[in-house]
Amino acid sequence: YMGNLEWRFPLLDYIALGLPVGDLTFYEVQGALFFDVGAAWNAEETVPDPVGDFGVGFRVGLGPYLALRFDLAWLTDFNSVERDAEFGFYIGWNY
C-alpha cells in the first residue's frame, strides 16, 4: 500500500535566466509540502510496518504535462526521523 499527500502553492509567476544565447524562462513556479507513506511485501510475508517521508519542494512547469521537481525529504519509520535530508531532482509528469 502507499499514500501521498501534497499541498502545492504558487511562489512566482515566472523566473527568467539570462543566458548568452537568450533568456530561459520557466513559468508557474510552485512550492510544495508533502507527506508519503507506504509498505511492500511478498505474498508469503506478513505485512511490514509502514515507512514514509515528509518534506518541502519546488515545482517548475515545462509545458502542460511535464515538470521539474526539486525536493528535500526526511525519511521516517514513524518512531524516529533521519537527521539528514535526502535531495531529489525529478523530471516527469505534472500530476
Short mmCIF file of N, CA, C and O in Angstrom, two decimals:
data_model
loop_
_atom_site.label_atom_id
_atom_site.label_comp_id
_atom_site.label_asym_id
_atom_site.label_seq_id
_atom_site.Cartn_x
_atom_site.Cartn_y
_atom_site.Cartn_z
N TYR A 1 0.83 -1.18 0.00
CA TYR A 1 0.00 0.00 0.00
C TYR A 1 0.87 1.23 0.00
O TYR A 1 2.05 1.18 0.37
N MET A 2 0.30 2.34 -0.42
CA MET A 2 1.03 3.61 -0.41
C MET A 2 0.04 4.76 -0.39
O MET A 2 -1.12 4.61 -0.75
N GLY A 3 0.52 5.91 0.07
CA GLY A 3 -0.29 7.10 0.09
C GLY A 3 0.59 8.33 -0.06
O GLY A 3 1.77 8.30 0.28
N ASN A 4 0.02 9.38 -0.58
CA ASN A 4 0.74 10.62 -0.79
C ASN A 4 -0.21 11.78 -0.53
O ASN A 4 -1.36 11.75 -0.97
N LEU A 5 0.28 12.76 0.18
CA LEU A 5 -0.46 14.00 0.41
C LEU A 5 0.48 15.14 0.05
O LEU A 5 1.61 15.19 0.55
N GLU A 6 0.03 16.02 -0.84
CA GLU A 6 0.89 17.12 -1.28
C GLU A 6 0.06 18.38 -1.40
O GLU A 6 -1.04 18.36 -1.96
N TRP A 7 0.59 19.46 -0.86
CA TRP A 7 -0.05 20.77 -0.99
C TRP A 7 0.89 21.65 -1.80
O TRP A 7 2.02 21.91 -1.38
N ARG A 8 0.42 22.09 -2.97
CA ARG A 8 1.19 22.99 -3.83
C ARG A 8 0.62 24.39 -3.71
O ARG A 8 -0.58 24.58 -3.62
N PHE A 9 1.52 25.36 -3.76
CA PHE A 9 1.10 26.75 -3.66
C PHE A 9 1.97 27.60 -4.57
O PHE A 9 3.15 27.29 -4.79
N PRO A 10 1.42 28.66 -5.15
CA PRO A 10 2.18 29.49 -6.09
C PRO A 10 3.25 30.31 -5.38
O PRO A 10 3.02 30.83 -4.29
N LEU A 11 4.43 30.38 -6.00
CA LEU A 11 5.52 31.22 -5.49
C LEU A 11 5.80 32.38 -6.44
O LEU A 11 5.86 33.52 -6.02
N LEU A 12 6.02 32.06 -7.72
CA LEU A 12 6.34 33.07 -8.73
C LEU A 12 5.54 32.79 -10.00
O LEU A 12 5.31 31.64 -10.35
N ASP A 13 5.16 33.86 -10.70
CA ASP A 13 4.52 33.68 -11.99
C ASP A 13 5.50 33.10 -13.00
O ASP A 13 5.16 32.27 -13.83
N TYR A 14 6.75 33.58 -12.94
CA TYR A 14 7.79 33.06 -13.82
C TYR A 14 9.16 33.45 -13.24
O TYR A 14 9.26 34.33 -12.39
N ILE A 15 10.19 32.79 -13.73
CA ILE A 15 11.57 33.14 -13.42
C ILE A 15 12.35 33.03 -14.72
O ILE A 15 12.16 32.09 -15.49
N ALA A 16 13.19 34.03 -15.00
CA ALA A 16 13.95 34.06 -16.24
C ALA A 16 15.44 34.06 -15.93
O ALA A 16 15.90 34.80 -15.05
N LEU A 17 16.17 33.23 -16.64
CA LEU A 17 17.62 33.17 -16.52
C LEU A 17 18.21 33.76 -17.79
O LEU A 17 17.93 33.29 -18.90
N GLY A 18 19.04 34.80 -17.63
CA GLY A 18 19.67 35.42 -18.79
C GLY A 18 20.89 34.63 -19.22
O GLY A 18 21.84 34.47 -18.45
N LEU A 19 20.86 34.11 -20.43
CA LEU A 19 21.97 33.34 -20.98
C LEU A 19 22.54 34.07 -22.19
O LEU A 19 21.85 34.90 -22.81
N PRO A 20 23.78 33.80 -22.58
CA PRO A 20 24.35 34.49 -23.75
C PRO A 20 23.54 34.28 -25.03
O PRO A 20 23.53 35.13 -25.91
N VAL A 21 22.81 33.18 -25.14
CA VAL A 21 22.02 32.91 -26.35
C VAL A 21 20.57 33.37 -26.21
O VAL A 21 19.77 33.16 -27.11
N GLY A 22 20.21 33.94 -25.08
CA GLY A 22 18.85 34.42 -24.86
C GLY A 22 18.35 33.99 -23.48
O GLY A 22 19.01 33.25 -22.76
N ASP A 23 17.17 34.46 -23.14
CA ASP A 23 16.59 34.14 -21.83
C ASP A 23 15.99 32.74 -21.82
O ASP A 23 15.41 32.30 -22.80
N LEU A 24 16.14 32.07 -20.69
CA LEU A 24 15.48 30.80 -20.44
C LEU A 24 14.44 31.08 -19.36
O LEU A 24 14.78 31.43 -18.23
N THR A 25 13.16 30.96 -19.73
CA THR A 25 12.07 31.34 -18.83
C THR A 25 11.28 30.11 -18.41
O THR A 25 10.92 29.27 -19.23
N PHE A 26 11.02 30.02 -17.11
CA PHE A 26 10.19 28.97 -16.53
C PHE A 26 8.95 29.63 -15.94
O PHE A 26 9.06 30.61 -15.21
N TYR A 27 7.79 29.07 -16.23
CA TYR A 27 6.53 29.64 -15.77
C TYR A 27 5.94 28.80 -14.63
O TYR A 27 6.23 27.62 -14.51
N GLU A 28 5.10 29.45 -13.83
CA GLU A 28 4.37 28.79 -12.76
C GLU A 28 5.29 28.05 -11.78
O GLU A 28 5.23 26.83 -11.64
N VAL A 29 6.13 28.78 -11.10
CA VAL A 29 7.00 28.21 -10.08
C VAL A 29 6.16 28.02 -8.81
O VAL A 29 5.53 28.96 -8.33
N GLN A 30 6.11 26.78 -8.32
CA GLN A 30 5.29 26.45 -7.16
C GLN A 30 6.16 25.89 -6.03
O GLN A 30 7.19 25.28 -6.27
N GLY A 31 5.70 26.11 -4.82
CA GLY A 31 6.27 25.44 -3.66
C GLY A 31 5.39 24.24 -3.32
O GLY A 31 4.24 24.15 -3.77
N ALA A 32 5.93 23.31 -2.55
CA ALA A 32 5.16 22.12 -2.18
C ALA A 32 5.56 21.65 -0.79
O ALA A 32 6.74 21.69 -0.42
N LEU A 33 4.57 21.20 -0.03
CA LEU A 33 4.77 20.46 1.21
C LEU A 33 4.18 19.08 0.99
O LEU A 33 3.07 18.98 0.44
N PHE A 34 4.88 18.02 1.37
CA PHE A 34 4.38 16.69 1.07
C PHE A 34 4.64 15.70 2.20
O PHE A 34 5.50 15.92 3.06
N PHE A 35 3.88 14.62 2.16
CA PHE A 35 3.99 13.51 3.10
C PHE A 35 3.68 12.22 2.35
O PHE A 35 2.67 12.15 1.64
N ASP A 36 4.54 11.23 2.45
CA ASP A 36 4.35 9.95 1.77
C ASP A 36 4.44 8.82 2.79
O ASP A 36 5.20 8.90 3.76
N VAL A 37 3.69 7.75 2.55
CA VAL A 37 3.72 6.57 3.41
C VAL A 37 3.52 5.34 2.54
O VAL A 37 2.83 5.40 1.52
N GLY A 38 4.16 4.23 2.93
CA GLY A 38 3.96 3.01 2.16
C GLY A 38 4.66 1.81 2.77
O GLY A 38 5.44 1.92 3.72
N ALA A 39 4.35 0.65 2.20
CA ALA A 39 4.99 -0.60 2.59
C ALA A 39 4.85 -1.56 1.41
O ALA A 39 3.93 -1.45 0.61
N ALA A 40 5.78 -2.51 1.32
CA ALA A 40 5.74 -3.51 0.25
C ALA A 40 6.15 -4.86 0.82
O ALA A 40 6.99 -4.94 1.73
N TRP A 41 5.54 -5.94 0.28
CA TRP A 41 5.85 -7.27 0.77
C TRP A 41 5.44 -8.30 -0.27
O TRP A 41 4.69 -8.01 -1.19
N ASN A 42 5.97 -9.50 -0.14
CA ASN A 42 5.59 -10.63 -0.99
C ASN A 42 4.40 -11.36 -0.37
O ASN A 42 4.12 -11.22 0.81
N ALA A 43 3.76 -12.21 -1.16
CA ALA A 43 2.58 -12.94 -0.69
C ALA A 43 2.90 -13.84 0.51
O ALA A 43 2.05 -14.05 1.37
N GLU A 44 4.12 -14.36 0.59
CA GLU A 44 4.49 -15.27 1.69
C GLU A 44 4.84 -14.53 2.98
O GLU A 44 5.00 -15.15 4.02
N GLU A 45 5.00 -13.23 2.92
CA GLU A 45 5.44 -12.43 4.07
C GLU A 45 4.25 -11.81 4.80
O GLU A 45 3.18 -11.65 4.23
N THR A 46 4.48 -11.45 6.06
CA THR A 46 3.49 -10.67 6.78
C THR A 46 3.63 -9.20 6.39
O THR A 46 4.68 -8.77 5.90
N VAL A 47 2.60 -8.44 6.58
CA VAL A 47 2.62 -7.02 6.22
C VAL A 47 3.59 -6.29 7.15
O VAL A 47 3.45 -6.34 8.37
N PRO A 48 4.60 -5.59 6.58
CA PRO A 48 5.58 -4.89 7.42
C PRO A 48 5.02 -3.57 7.94
O PRO A 48 3.99 -3.08 7.48
N ASP A 49 5.72 -3.00 8.90
CA ASP A 49 5.38 -1.66 9.37
C ASP A 49 5.62 -0.66 8.25
O ASP A 49 6.56 -0.80 7.46
N PRO A 50 4.80 0.37 8.17
CA PRO A 50 4.98 1.35 7.10
C PRO A 50 6.20 2.24 7.35
O PRO A 50 6.66 2.40 8.48
N VAL A 51 6.73 2.78 6.28
CA VAL A 51 7.78 3.79 6.32
C VAL A 51 7.29 4.98 5.51
O VAL A 51 6.34 4.88 4.74
N GLY A 52 7.93 6.12 5.66
CA GLY A 52 7.48 7.29 4.93
C GLY A 52 8.52 8.37 4.86
O GLY A 52 9.68 8.19 5.28
N ASP A 53 8.11 9.49 4.33
CA ASP A 53 8.94 10.68 4.31
C ASP A 53 8.03 11.91 4.30
O ASP A 53 6.83 11.81 4.07
N PHE A 54 8.63 13.05 4.59
CA PHE A 54 7.93 14.32 4.52
C PHE A 54 8.93 15.37 4.13
O PHE A 54 10.14 15.19 4.34
N GLY A 55 8.48 16.46 3.53
CA GLY A 55 9.44 17.47 3.12
C GLY A 55 8.83 18.65 2.41
O GLY A 55 7.62 18.88 2.43
N VAL A 56 9.74 19.40 1.77
CA VAL A 56 9.41 20.61 1.02
C VAL A 56 10.01 20.50 -0.37
O VAL A 56 10.98 19.78 -0.58
N GLY A 57 9.43 21.24 -1.31
CA GLY A 57 9.98 21.19 -2.65
C GLY A 57 9.54 22.36 -3.50
O GLY A 57 8.74 23.21 -3.08
N PHE A 58 10.09 22.38 -4.70
CA PHE A 58 9.74 23.37 -5.72
C PHE A 58 9.30 22.62 -6.97
O PHE A 58 9.84 21.56 -7.29
N ARG A 59 8.33 23.17 -7.68
CA ARG A 59 7.84 22.61 -8.93
C ARG A 59 7.90 23.70 -9.99
O ARG A 59 7.48 24.83 -9.75
N VAL A 60 8.46 23.36 -11.15
CA VAL A 60 8.55 24.30 -12.26
C VAL A 60 7.95 23.63 -13.49
O VAL A 60 8.39 22.55 -13.88
N GLY A 61 6.94 24.25 -14.07
CA GLY A 61 6.28 23.68 -15.23
C GLY A 61 7.13 23.72 -16.49
O GLY A 61 7.81 24.69 -16.76
N LEU A 62 7.07 22.63 -17.24
CA LEU A 62 7.72 22.54 -18.55
C LEU A 62 6.63 22.28 -19.59
O LEU A 62 6.64 21.27 -20.27
N GLY A 63 5.69 23.17 -19.69
CA GLY A 63 4.54 22.94 -20.56
C GLY A 63 3.40 22.36 -19.74
O GLY A 63 3.46 22.28 -18.52
N PRO A 64 2.35 21.91 -20.43
CA PRO A 64 1.16 21.46 -19.70
C PRO A 64 1.32 20.12 -19.00
O PRO A 64 0.56 19.82 -18.09
N TYR A 65 2.27 19.29 -19.40
CA TYR A 65 2.32 17.92 -18.87
C TYR A 65 3.58 17.56 -18.10
O TYR A 65 3.57 16.60 -17.34
N LEU A 66 4.67 18.27 -18.28
CA LEU A 66 5.93 17.93 -17.62
C LEU A 66 6.30 18.98 -16.59
O LEU A 66 5.92 20.14 -16.69
N ALA A 67 7.08 18.54 -15.60
CA ALA A 67 7.53 19.45 -14.55
C ALA A 67 8.92 19.05 -14.08
O ALA A 67 9.31 17.88 -14.12
N LEU A 68 9.69 20.04 -13.64
CA LEU A 68 10.93 19.82 -12.90
C LEU A 68 10.57 19.87 -11.43
O LEU A 68 9.84 20.77 -11.00
N ARG A 69 11.05 18.91 -10.67
CA ARG A 69 10.76 18.87 -9.23
C ARG A 69 12.07 18.81 -8.46
O ARG A 69 12.93 17.99 -8.76
N PHE A 70 12.20 19.68 -7.47
CA PHE A 70 13.33 19.68 -6.56
C PHE A 70 12.77 19.47 -5.16
O PHE A 70 11.97 20.27 -4.69
N ASP A 71 13.17 18.40 -4.48
CA ASP A 71 12.60 18.07 -3.17
C ASP A 71 13.68 17.85 -2.12
O ASP A 71 14.75 17.30 -2.41
N LEU A 72 13.40 18.26 -0.90
CA LEU A 72 14.16 17.91 0.29
C LEU A 72 13.22 17.09 1.17
O LEU A 72 12.14 17.57 1.54
N ALA A 73 13.62 15.86 1.49
CA ALA A 73 12.74 14.96 2.24
C ALA A 73 13.49 14.34 3.41
O ALA A 73 14.68 14.04 3.31
N TRP A 74 12.77 14.15 4.51
CA TRP A 74 13.30 13.47 5.68
C TRP A 74 12.58 12.13 5.82
O TRP A 74 11.35 12.08 5.84
N LEU A 75 13.35 11.05 5.89
CA LEU A 75 12.79 9.70 5.99
C LEU A 75 12.39 9.41 7.42
O LEU A 75 13.03 9.87 8.38
N THR A 76 11.33 8.60 7.59
CA THR A 76 10.86 8.24 8.91
C THR A 76 10.31 6.82 8.92
O THR A 76 9.79 6.35 7.90
N ASP A 77 10.44 6.16 10.06
CA ASP A 77 9.77 4.88 10.27
C ASP A 77 8.62 5.06 11.27
O ASP A 77 8.08 4.10 11.78
N PHE A 78 8.27 6.30 11.55
CA PHE A 78 7.21 6.73 12.46
C PHE A 78 7.56 6.50 13.93
O PHE A 78 6.73 6.71 14.79
N ASN A 79 8.81 6.08 14.19
CA ASN A 79 9.35 6.06 15.55
C ASN A 79 10.46 7.08 15.68
O ASN A 79 10.72 7.58 16.76
N SER A 80 11.14 7.35 14.56
CA SER A 80 12.23 8.32 14.53
C SER A 80 12.31 8.92 13.13
O SER A 80 11.76 8.38 12.18
N VAL A 81 13.00 10.05 13.04
CA VAL A 81 13.19 10.75 11.78
C VAL A 81 14.69 10.84 11.51
O VAL A 81 15.46 11.17 12.42
N GLU A 82 15.10 10.51 10.29
CA GLU A 82 16.51 10.63 9.93
C GLU A 82 16.94 12.08 10.03
O GLU A 82 16.20 12.99 9.65
N ARG A 83 18.12 12.30 10.53
CA ARG A 83 18.62 13.65 10.75
C ARG A 83 18.93 14.38 9.45
O ARG A 83 18.63 15.56 9.29
N ASP A 84 19.55 13.67 8.50
CA ASP A 84 19.94 14.29 7.23
C ASP A 84 18.82 14.18 6.20
O ASP A 84 18.18 13.14 6.08
N ALA A 85 18.62 15.24 5.46
CA ALA A 85 17.59 15.26 4.42
C ALA A 85 18.13 14.61 3.15
O ALA A 85 19.33 14.66 2.87
N GLU A 86 17.24 14.03 2.38
CA GLU A 86 17.55 13.48 1.07
C GLU A 86 17.13 14.52 0.03
O GLU A 86 16.04 15.07 0.10
N PHE A 87 18.01 14.76 -0.96
CA PHE A 87 17.69 15.69 -2.04
C PHE A 87 17.24 14.89 -3.25
O PHE A 87 17.87 13.90 -3.62
N GLY A 88 16.14 15.32 -3.86
CA GLY A 88 15.65 14.65 -5.06
C GLY A 88 15.42 15.63 -6.18
O GLY A 88 14.95 16.76 -5.95
N PHE A 89 15.79 15.23 -7.38
CA PHE A 89 15.56 16.02 -8.59
C PHE A 89 14.86 15.11 -9.58
O PHE A 89 15.34 14.01 -9.86
N TYR A 90 13.72 15.53 -10.09
CA TYR A 90 12.91 14.70 -10.98
C TYR A 90 12.44 15.52 -12.18
O TYR A 90 12.13 16.69 -12.05
N ILE A 91 12.39 14.87 -13.30
CA ILE A 91 11.70 15.40 -14.48
C ILE A 91 10.61 14.39 -14.80
O ILE A 91 10.90 13.21 -15.00
N GLY A 92 9.38 14.82 -14.77
CA GLY A 92 8.31 13.86 -15.01
C GLY A 92 6.97 14.51 -15.17
O GLY A 92 6.87 15.72 -15.37
N TRP A 93 5.94 13.68 -15.06
CA TRP A 93 4.57 14.13 -15.25
C TRP A 93 4.19 15.11 -14.16
O TRP A 93 4.52 14.93 -13.00
N ASN A 94 3.45 16.12 -14.55
CA ASN A 94 2.96 17.11 -13.60
C ASN A 94 1.59 16.68 -13.10
O ASN A 94 0.56 17.11 -13.58
N TYR A 95 1.58 15.77 -12.14
CA TYR A 95 0.31 15.26 -11.61
C TYR A 95 -0.09 16.00 -10.37
O TYR A 95 0.64 16.68 -9.76
#
